[in-house]
Coordinates of C-alpha atoms in Angstrom, one line a residue:
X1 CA 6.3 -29.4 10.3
X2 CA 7.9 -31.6 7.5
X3 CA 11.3 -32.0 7.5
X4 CA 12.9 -31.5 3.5
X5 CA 15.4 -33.9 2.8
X6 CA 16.3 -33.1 -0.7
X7 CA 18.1 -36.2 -2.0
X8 CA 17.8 -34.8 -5.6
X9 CA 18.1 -37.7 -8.2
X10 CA 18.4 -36.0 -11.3
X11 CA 18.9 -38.9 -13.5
X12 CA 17.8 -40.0 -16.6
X13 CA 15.0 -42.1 -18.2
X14 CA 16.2 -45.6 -19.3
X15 CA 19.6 -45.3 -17.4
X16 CA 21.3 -45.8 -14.3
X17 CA 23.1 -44.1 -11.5
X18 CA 26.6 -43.1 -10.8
X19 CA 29.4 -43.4 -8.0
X20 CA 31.6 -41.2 -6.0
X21 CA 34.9 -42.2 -3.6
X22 CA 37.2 -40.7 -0.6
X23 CA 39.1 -41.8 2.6
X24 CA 39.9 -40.9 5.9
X25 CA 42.4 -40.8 8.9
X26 CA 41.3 -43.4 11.4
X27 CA 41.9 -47.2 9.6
X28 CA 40.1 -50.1 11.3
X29 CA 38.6 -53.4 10.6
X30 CA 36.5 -54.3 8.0
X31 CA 32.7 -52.6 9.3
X32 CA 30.7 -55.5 8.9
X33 CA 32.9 -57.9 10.4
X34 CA 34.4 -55.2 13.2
X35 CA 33.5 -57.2 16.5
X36 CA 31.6 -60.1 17.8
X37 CA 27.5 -57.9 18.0
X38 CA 25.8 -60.3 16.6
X39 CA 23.3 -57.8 15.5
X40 CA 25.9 -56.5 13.1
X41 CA 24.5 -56.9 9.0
X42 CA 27.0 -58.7 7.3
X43 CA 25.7 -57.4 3.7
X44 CA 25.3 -53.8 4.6
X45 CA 27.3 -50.7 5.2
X46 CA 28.1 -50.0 9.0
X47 CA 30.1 -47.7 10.6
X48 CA 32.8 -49.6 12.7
X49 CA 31.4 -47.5 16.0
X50 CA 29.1 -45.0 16.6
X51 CA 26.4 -43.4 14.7
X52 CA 25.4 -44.0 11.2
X53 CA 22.8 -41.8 8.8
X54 CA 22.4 -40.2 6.0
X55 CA 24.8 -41.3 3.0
X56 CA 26.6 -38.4 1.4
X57 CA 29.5 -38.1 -0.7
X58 CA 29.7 -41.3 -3.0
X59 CA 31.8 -41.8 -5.7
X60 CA 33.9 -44.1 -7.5
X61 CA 37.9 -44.2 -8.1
X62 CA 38.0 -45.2 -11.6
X63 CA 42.2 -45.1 -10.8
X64 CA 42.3 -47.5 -8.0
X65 CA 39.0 -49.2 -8.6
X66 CA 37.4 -48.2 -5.1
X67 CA 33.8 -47.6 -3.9
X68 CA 34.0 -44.6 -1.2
X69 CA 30.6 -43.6 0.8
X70 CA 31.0 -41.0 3.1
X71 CA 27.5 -40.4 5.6
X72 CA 26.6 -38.6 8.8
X73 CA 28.6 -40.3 11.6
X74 CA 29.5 -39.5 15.1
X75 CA 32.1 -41.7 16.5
X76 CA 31.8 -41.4 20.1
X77 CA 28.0 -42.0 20.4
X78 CA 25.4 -44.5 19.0
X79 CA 22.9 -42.1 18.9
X80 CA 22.3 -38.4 16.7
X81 CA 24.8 -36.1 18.6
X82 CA 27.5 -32.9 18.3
X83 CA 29.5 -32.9 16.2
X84 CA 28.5 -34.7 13.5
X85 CA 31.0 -35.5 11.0
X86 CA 32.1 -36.9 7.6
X87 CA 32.5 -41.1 8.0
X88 CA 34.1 -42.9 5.7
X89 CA 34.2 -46.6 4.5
X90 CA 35.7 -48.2 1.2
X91 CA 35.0 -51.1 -0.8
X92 CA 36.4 -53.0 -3.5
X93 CA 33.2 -54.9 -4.0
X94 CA 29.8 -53.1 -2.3
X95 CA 29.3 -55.8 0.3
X96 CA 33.2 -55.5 2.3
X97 CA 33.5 -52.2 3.8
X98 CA 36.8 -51.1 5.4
X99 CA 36.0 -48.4 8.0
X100 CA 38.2 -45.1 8.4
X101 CA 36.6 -43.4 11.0
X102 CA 35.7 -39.4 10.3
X103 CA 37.2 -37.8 7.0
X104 CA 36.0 -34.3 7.7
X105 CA 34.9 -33.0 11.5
X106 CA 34.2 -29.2 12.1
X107 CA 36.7 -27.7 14.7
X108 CA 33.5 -27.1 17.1
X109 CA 31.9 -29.7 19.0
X110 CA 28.6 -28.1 18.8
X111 CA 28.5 -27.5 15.4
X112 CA 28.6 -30.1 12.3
X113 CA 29.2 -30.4 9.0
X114 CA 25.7 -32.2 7.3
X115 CA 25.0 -34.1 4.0
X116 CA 26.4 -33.0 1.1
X117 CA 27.9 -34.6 -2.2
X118 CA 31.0 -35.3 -4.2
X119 CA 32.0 -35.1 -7.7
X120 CA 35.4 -35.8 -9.4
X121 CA 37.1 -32.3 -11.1
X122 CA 38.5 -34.3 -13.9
X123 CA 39.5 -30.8 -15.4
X124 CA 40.6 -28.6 -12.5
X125 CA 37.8 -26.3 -13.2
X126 CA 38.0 -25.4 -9.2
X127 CA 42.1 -25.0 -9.7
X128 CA 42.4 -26.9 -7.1
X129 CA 44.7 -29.6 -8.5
X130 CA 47.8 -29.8 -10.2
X131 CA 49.3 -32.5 -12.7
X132 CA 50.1 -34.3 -9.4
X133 CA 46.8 -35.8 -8.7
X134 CA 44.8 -38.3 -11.1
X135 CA 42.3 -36.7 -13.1
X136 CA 40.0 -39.8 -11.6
X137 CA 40.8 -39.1 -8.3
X138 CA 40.4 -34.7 -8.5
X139 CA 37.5 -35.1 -5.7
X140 CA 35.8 -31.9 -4.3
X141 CA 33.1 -32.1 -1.7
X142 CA 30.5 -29.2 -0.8
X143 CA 28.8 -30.0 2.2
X144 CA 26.7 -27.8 4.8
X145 CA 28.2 -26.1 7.7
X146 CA 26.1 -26.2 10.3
X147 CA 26.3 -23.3 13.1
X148 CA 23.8 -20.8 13.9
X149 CA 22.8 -20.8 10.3
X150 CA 23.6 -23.3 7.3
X151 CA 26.1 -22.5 4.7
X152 CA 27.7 -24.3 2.3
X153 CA 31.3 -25.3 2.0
X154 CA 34.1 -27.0 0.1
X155 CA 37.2 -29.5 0.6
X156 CA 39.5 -31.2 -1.7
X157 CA 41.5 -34.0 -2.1
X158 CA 44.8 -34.9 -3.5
X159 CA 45.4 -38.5 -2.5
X160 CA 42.2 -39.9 -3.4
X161 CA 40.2 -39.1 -0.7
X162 CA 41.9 -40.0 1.9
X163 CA 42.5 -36.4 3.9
X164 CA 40.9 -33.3 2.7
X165 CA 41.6 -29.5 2.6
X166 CA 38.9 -27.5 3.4
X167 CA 38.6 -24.3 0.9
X168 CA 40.1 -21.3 2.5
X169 CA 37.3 -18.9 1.3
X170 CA 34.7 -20.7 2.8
X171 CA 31.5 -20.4 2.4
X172 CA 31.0 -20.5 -1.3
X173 CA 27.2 -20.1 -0.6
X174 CA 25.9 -18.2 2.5
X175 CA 22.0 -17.0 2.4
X176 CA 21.8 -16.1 6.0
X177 CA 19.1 -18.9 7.3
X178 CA 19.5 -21.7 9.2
X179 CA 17.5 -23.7 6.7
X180 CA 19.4 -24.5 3.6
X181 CA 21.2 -27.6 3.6
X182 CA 22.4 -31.0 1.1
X183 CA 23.8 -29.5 -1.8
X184 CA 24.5 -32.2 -4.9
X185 CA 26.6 -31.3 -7.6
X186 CA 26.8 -32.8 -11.1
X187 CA 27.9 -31.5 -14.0
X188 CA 25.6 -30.8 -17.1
X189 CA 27.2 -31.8 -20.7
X190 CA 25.2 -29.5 -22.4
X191 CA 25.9 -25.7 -20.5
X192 CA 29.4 -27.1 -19.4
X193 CA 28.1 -26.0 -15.9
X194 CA 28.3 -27.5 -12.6
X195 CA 24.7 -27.7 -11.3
X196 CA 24.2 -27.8 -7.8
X197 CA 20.7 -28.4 -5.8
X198 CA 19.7 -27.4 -2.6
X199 CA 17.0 -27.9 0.0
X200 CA 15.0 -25.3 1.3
X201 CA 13.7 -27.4 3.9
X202 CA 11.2 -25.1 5.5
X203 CA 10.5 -22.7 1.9
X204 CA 8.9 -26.2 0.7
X205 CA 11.4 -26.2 -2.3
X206 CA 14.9 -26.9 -3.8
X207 CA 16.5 -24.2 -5.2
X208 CA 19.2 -24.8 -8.4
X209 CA 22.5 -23.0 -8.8
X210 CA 25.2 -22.9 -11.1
X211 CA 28.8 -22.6 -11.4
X212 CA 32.2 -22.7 -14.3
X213 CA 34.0 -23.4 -11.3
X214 CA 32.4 -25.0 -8.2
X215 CA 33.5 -22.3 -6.2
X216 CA 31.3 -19.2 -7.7
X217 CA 27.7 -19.9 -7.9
X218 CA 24.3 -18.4 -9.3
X219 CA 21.0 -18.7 -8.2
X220 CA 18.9 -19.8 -11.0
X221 CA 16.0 -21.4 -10.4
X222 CA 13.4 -22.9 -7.7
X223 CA 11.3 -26.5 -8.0
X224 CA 8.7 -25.7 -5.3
X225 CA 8.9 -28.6 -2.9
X226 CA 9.6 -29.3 1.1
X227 CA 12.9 -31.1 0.4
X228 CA 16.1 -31.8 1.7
X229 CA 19.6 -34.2 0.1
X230 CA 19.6 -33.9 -4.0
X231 CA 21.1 -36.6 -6.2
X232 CA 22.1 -37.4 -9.5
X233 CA 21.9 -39.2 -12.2
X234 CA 23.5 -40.4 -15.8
X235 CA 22.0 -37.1 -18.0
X236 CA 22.8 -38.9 -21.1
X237 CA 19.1 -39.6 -22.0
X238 CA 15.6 -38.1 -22.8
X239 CA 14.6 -37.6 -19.1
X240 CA 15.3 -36.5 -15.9
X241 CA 14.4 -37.6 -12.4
X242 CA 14.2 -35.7 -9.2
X243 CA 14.4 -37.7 -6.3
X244 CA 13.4 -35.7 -3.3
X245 CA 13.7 -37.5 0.7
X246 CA 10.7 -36.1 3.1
X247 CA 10.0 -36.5 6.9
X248 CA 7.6 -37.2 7.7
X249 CA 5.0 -38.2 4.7
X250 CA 5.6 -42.0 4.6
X251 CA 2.4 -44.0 4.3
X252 CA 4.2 -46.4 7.2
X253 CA 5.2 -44.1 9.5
X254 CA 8.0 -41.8 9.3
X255 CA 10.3 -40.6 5.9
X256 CA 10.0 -41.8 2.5
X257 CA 11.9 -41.1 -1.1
X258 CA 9.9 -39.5 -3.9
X259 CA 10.4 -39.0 -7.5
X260 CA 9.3 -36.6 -10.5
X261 CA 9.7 -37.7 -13.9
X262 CA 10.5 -34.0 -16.2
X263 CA 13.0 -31.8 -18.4
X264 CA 15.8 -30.8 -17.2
X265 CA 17.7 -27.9 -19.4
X266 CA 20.8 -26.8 -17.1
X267 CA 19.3 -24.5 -14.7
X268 CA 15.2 -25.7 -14.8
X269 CA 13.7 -29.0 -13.7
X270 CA 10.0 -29.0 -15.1
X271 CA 7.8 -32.2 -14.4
X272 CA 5.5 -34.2 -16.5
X273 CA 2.9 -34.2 -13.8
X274 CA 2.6 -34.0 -10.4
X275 CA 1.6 -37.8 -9.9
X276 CA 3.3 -38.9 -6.2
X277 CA 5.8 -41.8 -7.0
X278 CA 7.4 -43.4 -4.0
X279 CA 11.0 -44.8 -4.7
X280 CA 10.6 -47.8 -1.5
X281 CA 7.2 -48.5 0.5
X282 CA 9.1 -50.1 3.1
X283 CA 9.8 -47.6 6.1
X284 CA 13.5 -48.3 6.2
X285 CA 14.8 -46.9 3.5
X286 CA 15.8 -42.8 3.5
X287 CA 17.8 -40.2 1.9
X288 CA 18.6 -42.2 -1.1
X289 CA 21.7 -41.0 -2.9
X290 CA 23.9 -42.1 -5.8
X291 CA 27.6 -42.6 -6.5
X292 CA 29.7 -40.3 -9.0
X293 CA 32.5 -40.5 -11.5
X294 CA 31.6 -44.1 -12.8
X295 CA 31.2 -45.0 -16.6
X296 CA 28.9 -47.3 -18.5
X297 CA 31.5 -50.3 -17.6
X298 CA 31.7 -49.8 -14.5
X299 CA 28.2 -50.9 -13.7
X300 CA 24.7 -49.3 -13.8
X301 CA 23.5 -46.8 -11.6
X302 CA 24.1 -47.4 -8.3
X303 CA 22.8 -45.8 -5.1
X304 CA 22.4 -45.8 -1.4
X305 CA 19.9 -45.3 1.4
X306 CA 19.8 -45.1 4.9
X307 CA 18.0 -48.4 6.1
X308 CA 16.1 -47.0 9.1
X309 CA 13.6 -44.8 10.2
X310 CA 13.7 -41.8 12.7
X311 CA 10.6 -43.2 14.2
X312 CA 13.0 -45.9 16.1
X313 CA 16.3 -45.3 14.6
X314 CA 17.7 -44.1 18.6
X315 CA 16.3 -47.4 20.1
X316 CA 18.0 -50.2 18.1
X317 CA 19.4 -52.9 20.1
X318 CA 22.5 -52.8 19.3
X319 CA 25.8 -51.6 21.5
X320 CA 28.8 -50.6 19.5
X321 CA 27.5 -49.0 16.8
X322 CA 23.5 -47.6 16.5
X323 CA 22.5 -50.4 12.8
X324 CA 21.9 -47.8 10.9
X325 CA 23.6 -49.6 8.3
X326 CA 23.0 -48.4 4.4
X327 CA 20.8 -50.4 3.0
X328 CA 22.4 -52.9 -0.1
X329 CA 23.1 -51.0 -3.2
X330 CA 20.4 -50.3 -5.6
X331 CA 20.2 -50.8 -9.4
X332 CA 17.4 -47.8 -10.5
X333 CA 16.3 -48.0 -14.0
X334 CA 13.0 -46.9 -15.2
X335 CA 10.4 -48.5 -17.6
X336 CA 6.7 -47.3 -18.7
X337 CA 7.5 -44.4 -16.2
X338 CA 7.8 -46.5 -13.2
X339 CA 11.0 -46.3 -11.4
X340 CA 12.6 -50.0 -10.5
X341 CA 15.1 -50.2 -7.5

């Protein structure tokens, strides 16, 4: 069975990716210079302990001038394990992360709360904020709650990431299956809509919702694919990209990231063609994802992927921490329909 891991890139042709921040409760070290393992990367993201995948949640604080990446982490194992939780790390720069341990945790050890995304609220659509917070740093995150079945969830912020409220009338979106998982939100100019993606990991598709005010959401349309993870990009261009993480499929072995090239028109994705374009051909590089809330001057589109592959990602010899470090950012820009990373 392949396993959908819908990081949806919708981005745009001849333009770059975005950013998203946060923080946590549990300050430590820098993450790539945390101990003395000298298998530690000095130039990628690791967690200070424990176990590292898929980056979720990016984005930038355009206020404080911070790079947050949140991504699947359990602290108290190096391997995959209950409960999985919400790390977080900061950067001022991309290359020296500051570890904060878990930013959100479900209150269950068995369950956990998987990939998801963030976007910044400038305008208090949700209602979530008052004149009190920043407009840059109005960050909600919708992530999936894992239990006996997958639903989808929010938090806020309201000191710039760095603890969260989760959203009392959780869950916003509940389909009754236990496959339905790694919503990404962006919002589209054009409707003045929040468009959220989500993978249908065994239906072989994402579906696409929409919403005035990230909290009520409509159903409006399906791209039939075996997915999982969407992401986003700029949407200030003539095209759109959907970036879509598989396992297995890779030509190597293991997962791989794939794009379509299409029109996007605020609640339909239609390709150009069903041509298979691979984002990486290495096998360490998964569930690509991009950052939110940046601007044009803030740098080109950036993103992140897990730099490993579930074919040895348990095994790496390495004590304190399993390397699943992210891999180094990524500059993704497109030219004669060919994406560049």
């Amino acid at each position: 069975m392949v396993q959908l891991q819908v990081t949806l890139l919708l981005t745009v042709l001849t333009t770059f990716t975005r950013l998203v921040a946060a923080k946590a409760g549990e300050i430590g070290k820098p993450s790539n210079k945390q101990d003395d393992d000298k298998l530690r990367p000095q130039f990628h993201l690791t967690p200070g302990k424990g176990w590292m995948n898929d980056p979720n949640g990016l984005w930038y604080d355009r206020k404080d001038k911070i790079w947050h990446a949140y991504y699947q982490h359990n602290k108290d194992h190096n391997v995959w394990n209950s409960p999985i939780s919400w790390g977080h790390s900061t950067s001022k720069d991309l290359v020296s992360w500051d570890y904060y341990g878990n930013a959100l945790s479900p209150k269950d050890p068995g369950e956990g709360y998987f990939s998801g995304s963030i976007v910044v609220d400038r305008e208090n659509t949700s209602g979530f904020f008052n004149e009190s917070t920043p407009k840059e740093q109005r960050a909600v995150a919708m992530y999936t709650h894992n239990t006996n079945k997958e639903v989808q969830s929010l938090a806020y912020t309201l000191d710039g990431g760095y603890s969260w409220t989760e959203y009392d009338r959780n869950p916003v979106i509940d389909m009754n299956t236990a496959q339905q998982r790694d919503p990404k939100i962006f919002w589209h100019q054009d409707t003045k809509k929040w468009v959220m993606l989500i993978a249908r990991t065994q239906k072989y598709k994402v579906q696409f919702f929409t919403s005035k005010n990230l909290k009520d959401w409509e159903h409006v349309s399906d791209f039939e694919m075996e997915v999982e993870n969407p992401s986003k990009g700029d949407g200030s261009s003539h095209k759109w990209v959907l970036t879509l993480a598989l396992h297995p499929g890779s030509p190597l072995g293991g997962p791989l990231n794939q794009y379509f090239i299409g029109e996007f028109d605020g609640k339909r994705f239609t390709p150009d063609d069903h041509a298979t374009r691979l984002m990486d051909y290495g096998k360490d590089f998964y569930s690509f994802t991009t950052f939110d809330s940046a601007d044009e001057e803030d740098g080109p589109n950036l993103g992140l992927a897990w730099a490993t592959n579930w074919q040895y990602a348990t095994v790496v010899p390495t004590e304190n921490f399993r390397s699943f470090e992210l891999i180094l950012e990524r500059e993704s820009n497109f030219t004669f329909w060919t994406l560049y990373s």
